[in-house]
PDB file of C-alpha atoms in Angstrom:
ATOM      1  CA  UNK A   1       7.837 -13.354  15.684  1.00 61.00           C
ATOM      2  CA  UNK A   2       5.918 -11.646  18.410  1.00 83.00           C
ATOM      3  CA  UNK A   3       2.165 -11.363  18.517  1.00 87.00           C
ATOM      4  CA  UNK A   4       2.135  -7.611  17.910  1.00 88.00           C
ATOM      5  CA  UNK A   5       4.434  -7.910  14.993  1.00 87.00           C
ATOM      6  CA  UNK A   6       2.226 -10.071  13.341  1.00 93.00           C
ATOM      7  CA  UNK A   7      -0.656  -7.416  13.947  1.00 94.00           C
ATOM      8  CA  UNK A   8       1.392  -4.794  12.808  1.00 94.00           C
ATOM      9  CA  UNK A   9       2.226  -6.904   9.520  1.00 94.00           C
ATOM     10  CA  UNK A  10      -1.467  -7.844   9.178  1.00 94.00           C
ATOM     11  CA  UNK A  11      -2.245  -4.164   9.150  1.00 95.00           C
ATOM     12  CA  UNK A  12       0.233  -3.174   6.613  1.00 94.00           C
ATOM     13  CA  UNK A  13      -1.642  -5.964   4.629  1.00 95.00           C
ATOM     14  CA  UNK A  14      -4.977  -4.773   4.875  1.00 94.00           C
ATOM     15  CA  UNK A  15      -3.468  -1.241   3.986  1.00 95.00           C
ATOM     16  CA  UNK A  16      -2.590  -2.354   1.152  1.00 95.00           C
ATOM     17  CA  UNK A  17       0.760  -1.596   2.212  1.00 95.00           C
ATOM     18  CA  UNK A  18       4.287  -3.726   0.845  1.00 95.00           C
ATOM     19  CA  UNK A  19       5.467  -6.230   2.849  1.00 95.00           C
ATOM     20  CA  UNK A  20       7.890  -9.102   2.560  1.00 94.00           C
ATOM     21  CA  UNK A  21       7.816 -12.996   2.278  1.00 93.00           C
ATOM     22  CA  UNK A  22       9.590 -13.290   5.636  1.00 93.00           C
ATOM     23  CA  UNK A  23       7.456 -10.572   7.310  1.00 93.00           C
ATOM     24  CA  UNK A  24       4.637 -12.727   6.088  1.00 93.00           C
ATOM     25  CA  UNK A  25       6.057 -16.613   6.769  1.00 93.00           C
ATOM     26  CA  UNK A  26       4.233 -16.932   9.820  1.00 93.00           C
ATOM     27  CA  UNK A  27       0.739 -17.278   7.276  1.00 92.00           C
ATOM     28  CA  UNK A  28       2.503 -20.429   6.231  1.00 92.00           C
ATOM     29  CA  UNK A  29       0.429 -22.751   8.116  1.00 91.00           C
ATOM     30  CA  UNK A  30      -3.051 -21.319   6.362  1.00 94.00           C
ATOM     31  CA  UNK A  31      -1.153 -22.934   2.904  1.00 94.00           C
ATOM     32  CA  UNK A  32      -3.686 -26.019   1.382  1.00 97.00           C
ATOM     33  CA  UNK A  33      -0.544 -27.086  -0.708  1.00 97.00           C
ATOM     34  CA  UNK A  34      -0.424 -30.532   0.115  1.00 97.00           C
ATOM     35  CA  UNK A  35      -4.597 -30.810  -0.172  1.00 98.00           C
ATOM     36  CA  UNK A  36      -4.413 -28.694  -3.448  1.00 98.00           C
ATOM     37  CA  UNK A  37      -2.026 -31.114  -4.662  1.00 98.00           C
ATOM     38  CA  UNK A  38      -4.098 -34.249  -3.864  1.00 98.00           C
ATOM     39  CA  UNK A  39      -7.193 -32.715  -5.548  1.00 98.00           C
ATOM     40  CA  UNK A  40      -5.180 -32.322  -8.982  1.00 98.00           C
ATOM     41  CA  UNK A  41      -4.363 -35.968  -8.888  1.00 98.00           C
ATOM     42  CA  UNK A  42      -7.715 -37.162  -7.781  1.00 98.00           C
ATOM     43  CA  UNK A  43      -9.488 -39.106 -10.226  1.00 97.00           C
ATOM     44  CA  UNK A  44     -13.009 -37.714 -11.573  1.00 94.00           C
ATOM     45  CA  UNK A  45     -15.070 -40.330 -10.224  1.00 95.00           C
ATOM     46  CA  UNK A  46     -13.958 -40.313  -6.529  1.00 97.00           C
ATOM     47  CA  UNK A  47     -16.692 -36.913  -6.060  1.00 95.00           C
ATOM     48  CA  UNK A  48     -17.101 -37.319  -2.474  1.00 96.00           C
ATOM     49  CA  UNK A  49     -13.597 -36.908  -1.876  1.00 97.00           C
ATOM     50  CA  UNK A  50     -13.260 -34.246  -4.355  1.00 97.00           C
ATOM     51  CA  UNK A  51     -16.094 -32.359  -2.512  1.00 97.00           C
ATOM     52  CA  UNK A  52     -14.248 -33.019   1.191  1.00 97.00           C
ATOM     53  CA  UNK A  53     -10.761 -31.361  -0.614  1.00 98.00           C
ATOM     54  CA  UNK A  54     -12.302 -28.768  -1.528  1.00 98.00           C
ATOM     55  CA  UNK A  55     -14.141 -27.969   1.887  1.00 98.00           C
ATOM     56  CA  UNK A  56     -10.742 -28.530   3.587  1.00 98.00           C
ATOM     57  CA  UNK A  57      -8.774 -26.375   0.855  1.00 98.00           C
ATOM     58  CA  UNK A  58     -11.253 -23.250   0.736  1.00 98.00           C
ATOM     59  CA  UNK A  59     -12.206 -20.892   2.985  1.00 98.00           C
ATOM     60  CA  UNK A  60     -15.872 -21.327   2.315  1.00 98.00           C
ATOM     61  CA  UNK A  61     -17.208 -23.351  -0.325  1.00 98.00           C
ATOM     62  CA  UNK A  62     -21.053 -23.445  -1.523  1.00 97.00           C
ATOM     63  CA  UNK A  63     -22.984 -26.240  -2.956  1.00 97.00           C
ATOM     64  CA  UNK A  64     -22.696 -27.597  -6.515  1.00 96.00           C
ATOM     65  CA  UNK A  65     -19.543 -26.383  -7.187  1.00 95.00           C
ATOM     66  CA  UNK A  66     -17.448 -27.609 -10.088  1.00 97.00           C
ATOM     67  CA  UNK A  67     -13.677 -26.831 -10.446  1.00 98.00           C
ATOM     68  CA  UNK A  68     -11.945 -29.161 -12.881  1.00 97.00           C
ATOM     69  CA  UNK A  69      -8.377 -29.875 -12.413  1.00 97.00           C
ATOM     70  CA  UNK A  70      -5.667 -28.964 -11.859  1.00 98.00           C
ATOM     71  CA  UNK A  71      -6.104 -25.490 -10.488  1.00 98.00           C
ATOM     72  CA  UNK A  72      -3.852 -23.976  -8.323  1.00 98.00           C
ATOM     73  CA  UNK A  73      -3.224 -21.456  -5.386  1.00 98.00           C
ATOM     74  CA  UNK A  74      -1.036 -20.159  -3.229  1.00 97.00           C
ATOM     75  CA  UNK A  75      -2.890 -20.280  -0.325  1.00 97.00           C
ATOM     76  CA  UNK A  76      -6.506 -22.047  -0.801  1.00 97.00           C
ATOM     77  CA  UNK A  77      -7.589 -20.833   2.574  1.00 97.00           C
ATOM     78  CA  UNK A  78      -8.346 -16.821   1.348  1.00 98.00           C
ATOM     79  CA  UNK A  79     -10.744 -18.606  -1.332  1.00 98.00           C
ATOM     80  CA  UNK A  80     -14.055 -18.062  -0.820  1.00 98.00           C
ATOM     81  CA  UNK A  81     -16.837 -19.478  -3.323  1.00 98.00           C
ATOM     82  CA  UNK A  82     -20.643 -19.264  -3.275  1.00 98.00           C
ATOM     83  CA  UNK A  83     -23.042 -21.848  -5.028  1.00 98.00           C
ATOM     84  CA  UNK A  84     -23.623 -23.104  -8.309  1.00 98.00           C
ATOM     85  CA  UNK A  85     -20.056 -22.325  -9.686  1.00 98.00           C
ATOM     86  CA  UNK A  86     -18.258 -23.541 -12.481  1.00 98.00           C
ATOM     87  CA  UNK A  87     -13.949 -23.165 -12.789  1.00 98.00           C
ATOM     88  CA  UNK A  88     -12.615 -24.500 -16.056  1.00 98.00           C
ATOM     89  CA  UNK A  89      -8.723 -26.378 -16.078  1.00 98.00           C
ATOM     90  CA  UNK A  90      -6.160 -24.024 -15.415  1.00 98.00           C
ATOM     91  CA  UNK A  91      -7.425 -21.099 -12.633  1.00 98.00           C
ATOM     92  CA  UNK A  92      -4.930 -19.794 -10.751  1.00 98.00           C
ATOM     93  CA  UNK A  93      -5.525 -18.325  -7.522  1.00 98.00           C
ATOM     94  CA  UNK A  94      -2.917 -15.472  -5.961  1.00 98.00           C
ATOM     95  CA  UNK A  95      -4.437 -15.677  -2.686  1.00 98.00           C
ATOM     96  CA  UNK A  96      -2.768 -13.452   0.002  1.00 97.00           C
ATOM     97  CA  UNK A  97      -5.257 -11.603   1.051  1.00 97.00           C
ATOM     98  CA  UNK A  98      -9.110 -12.902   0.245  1.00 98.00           C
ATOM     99  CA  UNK A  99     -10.671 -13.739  -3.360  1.00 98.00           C
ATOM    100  CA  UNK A 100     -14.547 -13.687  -2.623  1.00 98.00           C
ATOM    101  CA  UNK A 101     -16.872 -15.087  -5.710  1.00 98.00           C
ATOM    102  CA  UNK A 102     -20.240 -14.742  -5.603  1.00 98.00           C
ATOM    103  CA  UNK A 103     -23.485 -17.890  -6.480  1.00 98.00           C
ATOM    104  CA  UNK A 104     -23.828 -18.686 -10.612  1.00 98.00           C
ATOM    105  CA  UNK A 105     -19.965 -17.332 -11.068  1.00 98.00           C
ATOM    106  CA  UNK A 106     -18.585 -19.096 -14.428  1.00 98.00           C
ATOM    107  CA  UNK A 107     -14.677 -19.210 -15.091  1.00 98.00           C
ATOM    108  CA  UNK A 108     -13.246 -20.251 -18.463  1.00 98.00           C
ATOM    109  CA  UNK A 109      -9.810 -21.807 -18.997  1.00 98.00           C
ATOM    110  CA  UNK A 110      -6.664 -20.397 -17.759  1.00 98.00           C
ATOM    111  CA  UNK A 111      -7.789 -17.380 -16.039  1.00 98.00           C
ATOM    112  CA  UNK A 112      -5.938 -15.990 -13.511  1.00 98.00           C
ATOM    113  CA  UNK A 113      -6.975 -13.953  -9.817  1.00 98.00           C
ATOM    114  CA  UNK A 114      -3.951 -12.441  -8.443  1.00 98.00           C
ATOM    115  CA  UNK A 115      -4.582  -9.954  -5.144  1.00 98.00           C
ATOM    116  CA  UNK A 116      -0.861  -9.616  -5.558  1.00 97.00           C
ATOM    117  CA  UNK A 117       1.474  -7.113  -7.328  1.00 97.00           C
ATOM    118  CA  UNK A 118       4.770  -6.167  -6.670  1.00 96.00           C
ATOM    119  CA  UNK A 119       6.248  -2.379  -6.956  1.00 95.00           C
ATOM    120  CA  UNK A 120       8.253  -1.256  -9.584  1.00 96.00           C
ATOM    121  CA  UNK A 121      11.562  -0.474  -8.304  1.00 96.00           C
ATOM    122  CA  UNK A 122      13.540  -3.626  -7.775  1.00 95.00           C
ATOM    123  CA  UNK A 123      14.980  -2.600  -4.378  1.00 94.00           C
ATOM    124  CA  UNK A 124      11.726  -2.918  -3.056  1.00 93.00           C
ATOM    125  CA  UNK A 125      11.418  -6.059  -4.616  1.00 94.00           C
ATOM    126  CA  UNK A 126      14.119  -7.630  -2.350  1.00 93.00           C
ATOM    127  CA  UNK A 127      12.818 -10.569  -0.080  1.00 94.00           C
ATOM    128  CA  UNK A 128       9.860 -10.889  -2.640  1.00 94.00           C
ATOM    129  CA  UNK A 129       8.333  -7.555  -1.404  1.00 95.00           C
ATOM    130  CA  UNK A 130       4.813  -7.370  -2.715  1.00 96.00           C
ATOM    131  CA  UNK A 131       1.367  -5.573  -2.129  1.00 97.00           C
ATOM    132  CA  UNK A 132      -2.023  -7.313  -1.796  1.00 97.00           C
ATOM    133  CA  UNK A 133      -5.677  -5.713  -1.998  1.00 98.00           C
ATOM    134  CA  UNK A 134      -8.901  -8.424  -2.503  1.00 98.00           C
ATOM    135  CA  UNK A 135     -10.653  -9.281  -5.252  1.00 98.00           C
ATOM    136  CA  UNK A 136     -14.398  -9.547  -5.261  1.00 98.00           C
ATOM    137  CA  UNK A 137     -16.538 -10.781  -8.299  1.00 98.00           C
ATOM    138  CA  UNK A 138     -20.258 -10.542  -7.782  1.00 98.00           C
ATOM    139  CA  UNK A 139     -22.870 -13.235  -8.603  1.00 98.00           C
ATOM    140  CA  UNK A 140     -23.344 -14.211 -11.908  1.00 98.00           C
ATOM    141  CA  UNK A 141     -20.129 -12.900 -13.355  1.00 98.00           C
ATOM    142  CA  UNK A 142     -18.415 -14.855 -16.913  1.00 98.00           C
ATOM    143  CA  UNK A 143     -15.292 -14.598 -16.797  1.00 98.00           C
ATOM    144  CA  UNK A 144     -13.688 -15.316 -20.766  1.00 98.00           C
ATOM    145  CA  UNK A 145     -10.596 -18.151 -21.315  1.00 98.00           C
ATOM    146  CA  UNK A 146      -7.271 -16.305 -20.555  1.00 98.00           C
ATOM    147  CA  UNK A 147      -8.519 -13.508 -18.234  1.00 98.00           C
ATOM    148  CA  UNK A 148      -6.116 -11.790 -15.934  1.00 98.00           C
ATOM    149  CA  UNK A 149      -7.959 -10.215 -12.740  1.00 98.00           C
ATOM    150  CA  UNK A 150      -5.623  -7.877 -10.826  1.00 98.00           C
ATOM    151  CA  UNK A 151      -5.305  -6.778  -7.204  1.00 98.00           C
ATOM    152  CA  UNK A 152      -8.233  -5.070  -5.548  1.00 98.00           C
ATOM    153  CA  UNK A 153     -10.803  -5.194  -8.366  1.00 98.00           C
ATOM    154  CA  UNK A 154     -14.575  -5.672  -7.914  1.00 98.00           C
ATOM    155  CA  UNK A 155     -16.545  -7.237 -11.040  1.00 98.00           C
ATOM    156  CA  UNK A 156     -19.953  -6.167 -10.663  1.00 98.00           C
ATOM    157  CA  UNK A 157     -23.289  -8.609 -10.895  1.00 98.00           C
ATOM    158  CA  UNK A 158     -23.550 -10.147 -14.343  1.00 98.00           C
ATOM    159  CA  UNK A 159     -20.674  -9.168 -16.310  1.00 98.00           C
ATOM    160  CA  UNK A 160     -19.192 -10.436 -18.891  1.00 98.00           C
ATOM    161  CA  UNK A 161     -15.438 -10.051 -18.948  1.00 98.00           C
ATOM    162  CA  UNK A 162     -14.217 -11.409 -22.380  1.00 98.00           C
ATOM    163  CA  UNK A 163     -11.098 -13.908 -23.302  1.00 98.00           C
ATOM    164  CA  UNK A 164      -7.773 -12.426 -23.171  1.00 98.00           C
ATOM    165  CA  UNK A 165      -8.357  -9.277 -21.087  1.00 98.00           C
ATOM    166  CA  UNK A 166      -6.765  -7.691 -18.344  1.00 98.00           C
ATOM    167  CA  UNK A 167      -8.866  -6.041 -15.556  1.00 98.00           C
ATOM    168  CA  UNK A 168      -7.050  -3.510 -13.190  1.00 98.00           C
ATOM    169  CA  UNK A 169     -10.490  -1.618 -12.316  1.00 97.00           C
ATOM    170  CA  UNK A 170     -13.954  -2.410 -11.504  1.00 98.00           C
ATOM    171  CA  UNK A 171     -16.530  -3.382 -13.831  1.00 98.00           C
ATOM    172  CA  UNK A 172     -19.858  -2.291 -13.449  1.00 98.00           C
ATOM    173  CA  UNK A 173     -22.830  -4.619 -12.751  1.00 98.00           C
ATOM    174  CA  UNK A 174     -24.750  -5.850 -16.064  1.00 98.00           C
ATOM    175  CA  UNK A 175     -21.636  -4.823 -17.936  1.00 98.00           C
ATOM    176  CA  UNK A 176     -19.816  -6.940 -21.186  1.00 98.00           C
ATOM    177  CA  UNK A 177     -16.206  -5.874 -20.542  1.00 98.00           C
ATOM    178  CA  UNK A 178     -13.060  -6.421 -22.785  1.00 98.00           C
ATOM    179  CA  UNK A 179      -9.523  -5.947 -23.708  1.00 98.00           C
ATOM    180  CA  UNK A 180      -5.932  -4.831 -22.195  1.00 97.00           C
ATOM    181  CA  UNK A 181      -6.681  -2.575 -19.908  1.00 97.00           C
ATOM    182  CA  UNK A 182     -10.207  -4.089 -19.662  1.00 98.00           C
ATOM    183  CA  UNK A 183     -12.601  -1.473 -20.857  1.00 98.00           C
ATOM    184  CA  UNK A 184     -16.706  -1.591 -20.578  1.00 98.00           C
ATOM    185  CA  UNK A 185     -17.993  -2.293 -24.352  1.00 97.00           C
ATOM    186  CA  UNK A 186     -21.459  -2.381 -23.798  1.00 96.00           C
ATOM    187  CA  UNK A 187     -24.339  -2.741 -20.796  1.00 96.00           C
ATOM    188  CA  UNK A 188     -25.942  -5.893 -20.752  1.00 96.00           C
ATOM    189  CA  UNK A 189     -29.674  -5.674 -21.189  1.00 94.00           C
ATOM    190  CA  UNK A 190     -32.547  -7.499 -22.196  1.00 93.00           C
ATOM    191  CA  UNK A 191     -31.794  -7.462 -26.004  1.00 92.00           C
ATOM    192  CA  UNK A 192     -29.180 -10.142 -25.105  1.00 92.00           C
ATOM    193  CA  UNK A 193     -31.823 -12.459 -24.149  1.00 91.00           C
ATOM    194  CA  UNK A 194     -32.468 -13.113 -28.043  1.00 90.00           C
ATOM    195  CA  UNK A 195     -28.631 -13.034 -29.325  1.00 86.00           C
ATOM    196  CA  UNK A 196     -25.741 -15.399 -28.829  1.00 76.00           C
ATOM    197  CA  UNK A 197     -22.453 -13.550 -28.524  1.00 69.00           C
ATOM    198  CA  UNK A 198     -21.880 -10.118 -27.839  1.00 62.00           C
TER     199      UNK A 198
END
């Protein structure tokens, strides 16, 4: 594949735009597979060479960061993670195009980020044909056990997106979020500094 075709792919990408798995093989290379797979089967102890997989799997990793295995992704290399964050057993990372997470970001089990959809009608489905738009979630975000977190949504500073939900917009900042569609329940504020759930 020529230079400019991979541009011209890229673009369609960053568009938002569908392209296909073969359109797209030339990413291969950017895949942390094999370094993903070693992390999983790392045992807990060994946390210098947990901490070097994860700098060679991620795009950009921050300090005291905490992802217990196994997690998984399909590329590694579109992850980027700030400090002080915390990823239960179980996250899944669709990866095609960027995931950025913010400092203080806490993940529960099972939760999946997917900057990937596919369209509806199955002839443009053929050759795995997909869309991808980023994901963003702001510092300090909770993210609930079970959480689905579709393509191109932004979770604003704070929020708390609870268990089971599935969010295909943006959430606010300060915001406790839940349900399928994800809807805002409430704005945090500083009455939750004295209460324990929601």
């Amino acid at each position: 594949m020529s230079q400019a075709h991979e541009e011209e792919v890229l673009a369609r990408i960053g568009k938002g735009l569908v392209y296909t798995e073969s359109e797209a093989a030339f990413q291969a290379p950017q895949r942390r597979t094999e370094q993903i797979f070693e992390y999983n089967h790392t045992p807990p102890g060994e946390t210098e060479k947990l901490r070097s997989l994860l700098v060679a799997i991620f795009g950009s990793v921050g300090e005291r960061t905490v992802l217990l295995p196994p997690f998984h992704a399909g590329f590694g290399s579109k992850v980027h993670i700030g400090d002080d964050f915390f990823g239960n057993v179980n996250l899944t990372f669709v990866d095609d195009v960027d995931i950025r997470i913010g400092n203080g970001v806490m993940i529960a089990p099972s939760v999946t980020l997917t900057t990937t959809g596919h369209p509806v009608h199955p002839s443009r489905r053929v050759d795995y044909g997909r869309f991808s738009e980023p994901i963003v979630i702001e510092d300090k975000v909770w993210i609930g056990s079970n959480v689905v977190v579709l393509p191109g949504v932004r979770i604003g500073y704070g929020s708390v997106i609870g268990a089971g939900s599935v969010v295909s917009r943006h959430i606010p900042p300060m915001s406790v979020a839940v349900g399928t569609p994800c809807r805002v329940l409430r704005p945090i504020t500083d009455d939750d500094l004295t209460t324990r759930t929601v």
